[in-house]
mmCIF file of C-alpha atoms in Angstrom:
data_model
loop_
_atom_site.group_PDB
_atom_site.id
_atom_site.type_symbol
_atom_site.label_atom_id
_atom_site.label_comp_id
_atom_site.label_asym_id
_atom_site.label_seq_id
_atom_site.Cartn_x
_atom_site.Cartn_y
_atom_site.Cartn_z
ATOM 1 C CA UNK A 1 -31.280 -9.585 32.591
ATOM 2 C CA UNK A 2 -32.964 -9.989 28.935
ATOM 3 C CA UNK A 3 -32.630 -6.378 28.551
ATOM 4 C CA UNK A 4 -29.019 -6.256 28.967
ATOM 5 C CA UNK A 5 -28.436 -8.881 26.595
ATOM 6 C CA UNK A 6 -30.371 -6.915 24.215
ATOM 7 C CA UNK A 7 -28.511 -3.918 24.860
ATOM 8 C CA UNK A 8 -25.616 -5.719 24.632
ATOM 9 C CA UNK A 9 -25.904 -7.174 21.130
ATOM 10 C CA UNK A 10 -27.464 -4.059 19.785
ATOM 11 C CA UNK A 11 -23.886 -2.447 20.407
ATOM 12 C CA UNK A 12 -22.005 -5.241 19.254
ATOM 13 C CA UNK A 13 -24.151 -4.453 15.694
ATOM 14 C CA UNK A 14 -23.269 -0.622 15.817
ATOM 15 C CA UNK A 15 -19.408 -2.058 15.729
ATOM 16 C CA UNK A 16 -17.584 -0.397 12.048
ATOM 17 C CA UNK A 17 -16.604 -3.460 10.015
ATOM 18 C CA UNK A 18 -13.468 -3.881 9.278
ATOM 19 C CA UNK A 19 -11.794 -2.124 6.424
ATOM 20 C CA UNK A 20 -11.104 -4.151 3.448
ATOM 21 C CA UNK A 21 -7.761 -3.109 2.336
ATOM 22 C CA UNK A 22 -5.429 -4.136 -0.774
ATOM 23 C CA UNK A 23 -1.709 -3.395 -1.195
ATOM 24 C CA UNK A 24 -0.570 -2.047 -4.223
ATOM 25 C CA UNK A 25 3.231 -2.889 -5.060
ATOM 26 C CA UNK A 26 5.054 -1.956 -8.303
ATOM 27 C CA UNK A 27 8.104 -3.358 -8.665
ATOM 28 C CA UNK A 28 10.871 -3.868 -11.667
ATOM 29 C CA UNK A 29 14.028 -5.870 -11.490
ATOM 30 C CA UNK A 30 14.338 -5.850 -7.474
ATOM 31 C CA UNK A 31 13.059 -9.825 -6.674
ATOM 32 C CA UNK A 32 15.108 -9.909 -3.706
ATOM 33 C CA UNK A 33 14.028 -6.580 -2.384
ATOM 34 C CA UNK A 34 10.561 -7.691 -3.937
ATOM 35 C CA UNK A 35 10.096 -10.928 -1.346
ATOM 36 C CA UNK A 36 11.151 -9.016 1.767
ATOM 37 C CA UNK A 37 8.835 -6.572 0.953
ATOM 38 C CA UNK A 38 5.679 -9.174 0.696
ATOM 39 C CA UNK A 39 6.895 -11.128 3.523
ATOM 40 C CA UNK A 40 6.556 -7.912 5.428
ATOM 41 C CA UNK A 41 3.577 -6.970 3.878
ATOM 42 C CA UNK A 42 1.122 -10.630 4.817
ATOM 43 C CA UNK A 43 2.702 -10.911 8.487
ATOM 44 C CA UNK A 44 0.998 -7.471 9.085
ATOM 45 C CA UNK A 45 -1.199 -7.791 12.699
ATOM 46 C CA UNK A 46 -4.230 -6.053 10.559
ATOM 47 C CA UNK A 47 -3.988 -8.623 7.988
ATOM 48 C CA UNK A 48 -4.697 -7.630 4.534
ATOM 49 C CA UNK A 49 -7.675 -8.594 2.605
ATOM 50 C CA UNK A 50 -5.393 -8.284 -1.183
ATOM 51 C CA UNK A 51 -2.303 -7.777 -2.076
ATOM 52 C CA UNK A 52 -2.050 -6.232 -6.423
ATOM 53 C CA UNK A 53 1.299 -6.851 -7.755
ATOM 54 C CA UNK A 54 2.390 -4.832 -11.185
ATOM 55 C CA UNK A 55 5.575 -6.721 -12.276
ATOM 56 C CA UNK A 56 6.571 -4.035 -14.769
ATOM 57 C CA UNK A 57 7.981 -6.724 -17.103
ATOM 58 C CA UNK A 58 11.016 -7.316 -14.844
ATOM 59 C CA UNK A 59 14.007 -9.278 -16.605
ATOM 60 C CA UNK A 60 15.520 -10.535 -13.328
ATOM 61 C CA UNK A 61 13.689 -13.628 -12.941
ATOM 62 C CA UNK A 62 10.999 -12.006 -10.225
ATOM 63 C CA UNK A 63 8.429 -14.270 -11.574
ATOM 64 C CA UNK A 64 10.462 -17.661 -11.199
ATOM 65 C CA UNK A 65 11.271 -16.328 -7.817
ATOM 66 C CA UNK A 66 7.680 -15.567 -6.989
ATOM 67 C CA UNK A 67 7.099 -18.973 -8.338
ATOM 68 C CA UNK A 68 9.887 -20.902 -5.967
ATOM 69 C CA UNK A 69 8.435 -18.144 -2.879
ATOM 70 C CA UNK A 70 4.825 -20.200 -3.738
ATOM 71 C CA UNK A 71 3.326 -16.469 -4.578
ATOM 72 C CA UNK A 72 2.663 -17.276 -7.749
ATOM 73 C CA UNK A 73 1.311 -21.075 -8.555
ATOM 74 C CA UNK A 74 2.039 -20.427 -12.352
ATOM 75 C CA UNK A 75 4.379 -18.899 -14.477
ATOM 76 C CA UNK A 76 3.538 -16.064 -16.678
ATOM 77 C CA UNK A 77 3.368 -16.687 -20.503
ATOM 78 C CA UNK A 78 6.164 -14.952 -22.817
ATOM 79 C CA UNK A 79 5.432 -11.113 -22.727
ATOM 80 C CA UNK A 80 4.453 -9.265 -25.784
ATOM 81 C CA UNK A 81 4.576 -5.618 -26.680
ATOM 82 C CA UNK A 82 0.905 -5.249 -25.929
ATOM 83 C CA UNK A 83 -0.627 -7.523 -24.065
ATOM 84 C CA UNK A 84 -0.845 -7.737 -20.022
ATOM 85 C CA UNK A 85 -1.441 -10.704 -18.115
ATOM 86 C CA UNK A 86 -3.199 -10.798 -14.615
ATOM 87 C CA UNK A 87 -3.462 -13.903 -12.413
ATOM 88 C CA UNK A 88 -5.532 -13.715 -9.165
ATOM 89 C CA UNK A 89 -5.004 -16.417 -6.415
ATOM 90 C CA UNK A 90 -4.669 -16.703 -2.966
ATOM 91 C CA UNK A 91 -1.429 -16.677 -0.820
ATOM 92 C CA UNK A 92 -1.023 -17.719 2.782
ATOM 93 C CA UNK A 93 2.230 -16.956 5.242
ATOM 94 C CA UNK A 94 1.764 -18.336 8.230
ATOM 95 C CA UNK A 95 -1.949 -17.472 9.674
ATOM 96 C CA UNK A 96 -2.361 -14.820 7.342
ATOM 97 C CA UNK A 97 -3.877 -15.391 3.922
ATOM 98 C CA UNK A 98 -5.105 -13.204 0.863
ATOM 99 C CA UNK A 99 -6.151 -12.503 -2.483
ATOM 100 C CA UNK A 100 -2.913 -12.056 -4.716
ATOM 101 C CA UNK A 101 -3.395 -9.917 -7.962
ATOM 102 C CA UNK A 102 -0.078 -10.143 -10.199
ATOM 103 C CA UNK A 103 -0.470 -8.178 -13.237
ATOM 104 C CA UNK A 104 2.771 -8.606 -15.539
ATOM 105 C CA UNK A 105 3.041 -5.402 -17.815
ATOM 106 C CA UNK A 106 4.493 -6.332 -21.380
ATOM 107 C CA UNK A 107 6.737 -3.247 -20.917
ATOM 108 C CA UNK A 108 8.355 -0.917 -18.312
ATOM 109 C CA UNK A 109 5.220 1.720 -17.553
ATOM 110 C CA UNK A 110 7.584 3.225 -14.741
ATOM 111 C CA UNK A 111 6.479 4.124 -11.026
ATOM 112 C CA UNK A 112 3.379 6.280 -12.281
ATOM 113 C CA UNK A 113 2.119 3.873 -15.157
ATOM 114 C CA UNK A 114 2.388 0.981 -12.848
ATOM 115 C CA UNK A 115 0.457 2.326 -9.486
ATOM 116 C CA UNK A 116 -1.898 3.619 -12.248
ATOM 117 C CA UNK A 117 -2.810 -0.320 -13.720
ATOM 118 C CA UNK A 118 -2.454 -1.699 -9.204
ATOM 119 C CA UNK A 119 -4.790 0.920 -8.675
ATOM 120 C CA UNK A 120 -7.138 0.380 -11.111
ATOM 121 C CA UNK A 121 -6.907 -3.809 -10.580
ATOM 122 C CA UNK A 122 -7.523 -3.147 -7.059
ATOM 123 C CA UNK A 123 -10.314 -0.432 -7.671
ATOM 124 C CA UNK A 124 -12.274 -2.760 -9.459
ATOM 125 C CA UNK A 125 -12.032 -5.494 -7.272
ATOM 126 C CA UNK A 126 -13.887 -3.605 -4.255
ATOM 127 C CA UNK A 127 -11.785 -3.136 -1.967
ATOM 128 C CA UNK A 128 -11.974 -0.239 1.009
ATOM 129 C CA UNK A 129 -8.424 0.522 0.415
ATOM 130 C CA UNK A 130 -5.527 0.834 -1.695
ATOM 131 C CA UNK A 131 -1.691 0.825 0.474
ATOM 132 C CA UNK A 132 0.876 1.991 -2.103
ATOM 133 C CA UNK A 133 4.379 1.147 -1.797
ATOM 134 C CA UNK A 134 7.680 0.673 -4.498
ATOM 135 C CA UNK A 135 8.868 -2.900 -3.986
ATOM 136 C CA UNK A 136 12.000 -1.821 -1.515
ATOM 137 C CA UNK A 137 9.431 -0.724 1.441
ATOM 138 C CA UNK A 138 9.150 -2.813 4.346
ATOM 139 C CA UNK A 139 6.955 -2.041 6.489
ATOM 140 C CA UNK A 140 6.784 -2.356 10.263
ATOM 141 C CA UNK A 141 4.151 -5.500 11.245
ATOM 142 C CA UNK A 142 2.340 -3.117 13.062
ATOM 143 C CA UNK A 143 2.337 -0.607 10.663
ATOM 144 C CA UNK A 144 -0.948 -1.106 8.969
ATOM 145 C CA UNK A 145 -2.794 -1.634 12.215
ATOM 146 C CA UNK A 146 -1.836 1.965 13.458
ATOM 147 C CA UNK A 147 -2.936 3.300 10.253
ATOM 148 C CA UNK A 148 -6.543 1.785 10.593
ATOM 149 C CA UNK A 149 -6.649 3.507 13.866
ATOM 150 C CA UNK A 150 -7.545 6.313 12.125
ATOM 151 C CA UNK A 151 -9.510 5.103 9.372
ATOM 152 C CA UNK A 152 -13.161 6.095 10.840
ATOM 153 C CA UNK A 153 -12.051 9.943 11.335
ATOM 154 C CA UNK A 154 -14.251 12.259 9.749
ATOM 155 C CA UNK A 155 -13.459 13.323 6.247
ATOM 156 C CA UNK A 156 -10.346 11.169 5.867
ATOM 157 C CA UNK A 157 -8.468 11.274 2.221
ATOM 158 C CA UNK A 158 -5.678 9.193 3.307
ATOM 159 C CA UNK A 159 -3.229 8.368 6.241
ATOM 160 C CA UNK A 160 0.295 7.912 5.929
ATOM 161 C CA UNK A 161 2.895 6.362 8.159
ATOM 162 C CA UNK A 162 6.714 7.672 9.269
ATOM 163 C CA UNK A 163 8.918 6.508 6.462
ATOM 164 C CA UNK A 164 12.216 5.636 7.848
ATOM 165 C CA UNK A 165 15.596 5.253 5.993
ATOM 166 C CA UNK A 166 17.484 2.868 8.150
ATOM 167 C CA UNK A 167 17.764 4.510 11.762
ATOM 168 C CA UNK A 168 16.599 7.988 10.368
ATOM 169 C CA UNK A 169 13.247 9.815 9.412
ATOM 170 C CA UNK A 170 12.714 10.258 5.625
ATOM 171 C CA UNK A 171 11.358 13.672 6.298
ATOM 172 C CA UNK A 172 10.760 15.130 2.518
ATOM 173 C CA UNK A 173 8.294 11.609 2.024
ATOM 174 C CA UNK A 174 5.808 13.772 4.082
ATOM 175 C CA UNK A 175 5.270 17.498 3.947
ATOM 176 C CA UNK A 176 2.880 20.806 3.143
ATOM 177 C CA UNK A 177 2.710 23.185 0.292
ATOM 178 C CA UNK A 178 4.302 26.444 -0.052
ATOM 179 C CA UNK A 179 1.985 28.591 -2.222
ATOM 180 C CA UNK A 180 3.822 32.084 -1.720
ATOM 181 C CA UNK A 181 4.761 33.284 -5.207
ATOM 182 C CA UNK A 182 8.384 34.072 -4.284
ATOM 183 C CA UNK A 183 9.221 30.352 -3.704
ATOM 184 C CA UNK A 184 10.119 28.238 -6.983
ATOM 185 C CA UNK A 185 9.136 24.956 -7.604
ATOM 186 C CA UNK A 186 11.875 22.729 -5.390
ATOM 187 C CA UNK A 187 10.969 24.876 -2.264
ATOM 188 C CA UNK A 188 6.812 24.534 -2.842
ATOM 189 C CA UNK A 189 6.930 21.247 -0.913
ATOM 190 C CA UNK A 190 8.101 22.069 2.648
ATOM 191 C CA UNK A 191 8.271 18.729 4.486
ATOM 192 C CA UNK A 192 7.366 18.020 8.120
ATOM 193 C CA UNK A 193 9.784 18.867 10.652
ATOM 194 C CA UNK A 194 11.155 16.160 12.523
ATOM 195 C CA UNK A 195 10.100 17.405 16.247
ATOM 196 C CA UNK A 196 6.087 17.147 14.700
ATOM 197 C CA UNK A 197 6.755 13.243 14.289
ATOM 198 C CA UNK A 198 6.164 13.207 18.277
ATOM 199 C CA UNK A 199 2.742 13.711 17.836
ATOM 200 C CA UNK A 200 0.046 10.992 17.467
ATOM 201 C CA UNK A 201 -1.232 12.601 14.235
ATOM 202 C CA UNK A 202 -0.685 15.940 11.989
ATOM 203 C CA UNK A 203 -3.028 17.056 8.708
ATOM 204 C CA UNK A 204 -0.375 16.888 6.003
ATOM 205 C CA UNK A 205 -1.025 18.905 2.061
ATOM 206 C CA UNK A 206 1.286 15.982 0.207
ATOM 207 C CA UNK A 207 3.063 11.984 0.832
ATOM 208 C CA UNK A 208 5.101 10.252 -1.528
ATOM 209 C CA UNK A 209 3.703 6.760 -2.796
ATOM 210 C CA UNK A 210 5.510 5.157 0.205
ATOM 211 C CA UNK A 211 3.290 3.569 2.585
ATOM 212 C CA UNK A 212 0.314 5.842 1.545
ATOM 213 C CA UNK A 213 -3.840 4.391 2.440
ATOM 214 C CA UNK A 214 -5.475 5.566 -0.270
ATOM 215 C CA UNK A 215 -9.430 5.103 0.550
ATOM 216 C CA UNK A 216 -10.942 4.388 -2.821
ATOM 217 C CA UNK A 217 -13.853 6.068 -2.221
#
């Protein structure tokens, strides 16, 4: 009977611990789209251990509403031309809670400057994972959860969920490259057919920042 205890324990400590992951969001002038979007994002049933927000110095009054959404417990100072301001604190909705990283940019770096600072923020901080996504994704509350389903296959880059536009699949989010030198460049990204969504999993060459598990290894 001791030995089975023994046995038993010894697998429990062979178990993978749990991903830490981090959501990167960018987002400029879309506060309504912005709140769904985090809502969404800390009711997830593989709750997230961060969550990096780049404001990219939104004039829409995103802060004040992140303020009044109890997101952030402070307002940002007045901008400047070249200085950025990052507060870290913790947000909880409902049983879920987790570190929130809102980095205000003193200008508009677009979508590449601004996953490029959330990255970086969320680098540093140690976390497993990075989950990119434009502040107008909303993903499923299971969505995370499927991803990390997969996160212990061998000589994983990155997983990548279905992106859906309303009722339909937004196939050219996910896709291969088409190296043959008669193709031009608006044909070198072929995306996924539809009928290959059926299957549990595909190797993909390319995905858009949408919903995309960066490992930041």
């Amino acid at each position: 009977m001791d030995d089975c205890k023994i046995a038993v324990l010894a697998a429990r400590d062979n178990v993978p611990k749990a991903p830490r992951i981090c959501s990167v969001v960018v987002t400029y002038n879309r506060r309504a789209l912005l709140l769904e979007c985090l809502d969404a994002l800390m009711s997830q049933t593989a709750p997230l251990a961060g969550l990096c927000l780049v404001d990219n110095a939104s004039g829409d009054g995103t802060a004040e509403s992140l303020h009044a959404s109890r997101y952030l417990d402070v307002l940002p100072p007045t901008p400047t031309k070249s200085t950025r301001w990052l507060r870290c604190t913790e947000v909880k909705v409902g049983e879920n809670r987790a570190a929130f990283h809102y980095l205000h940019m003193p200008r508009n770096l677009g979508g590449a400057g601004g996953f490029f600072a959330g990255m970086e923020c969320a680098e540093q901080a140690g976390y497993d994972g990075l989950w990119l996504m434009d502040d107008d994704a909303k993903p499923a509350s299971d969505a995370l959860a499927r991803l990390l389903a997969h996160w212990n296959e061998p000589e994983l880059l990155a997983l990548a969920g279905a992106v859906n536009d309303g009722d339909d699949l937004a196939l050219e989010h996910r896709g291969h490259f088409d190296f043959r030198f008669n193709q031009v460049f608006p044909l070198l990204h072929k995306p996924v057919p539809e009928h290959l969504y059926a299957q549990e999993t595909l190797d993909i060459d390319m995905a858009s920042f949408v919903g995309l598990l960066v490992r930041t290894d």
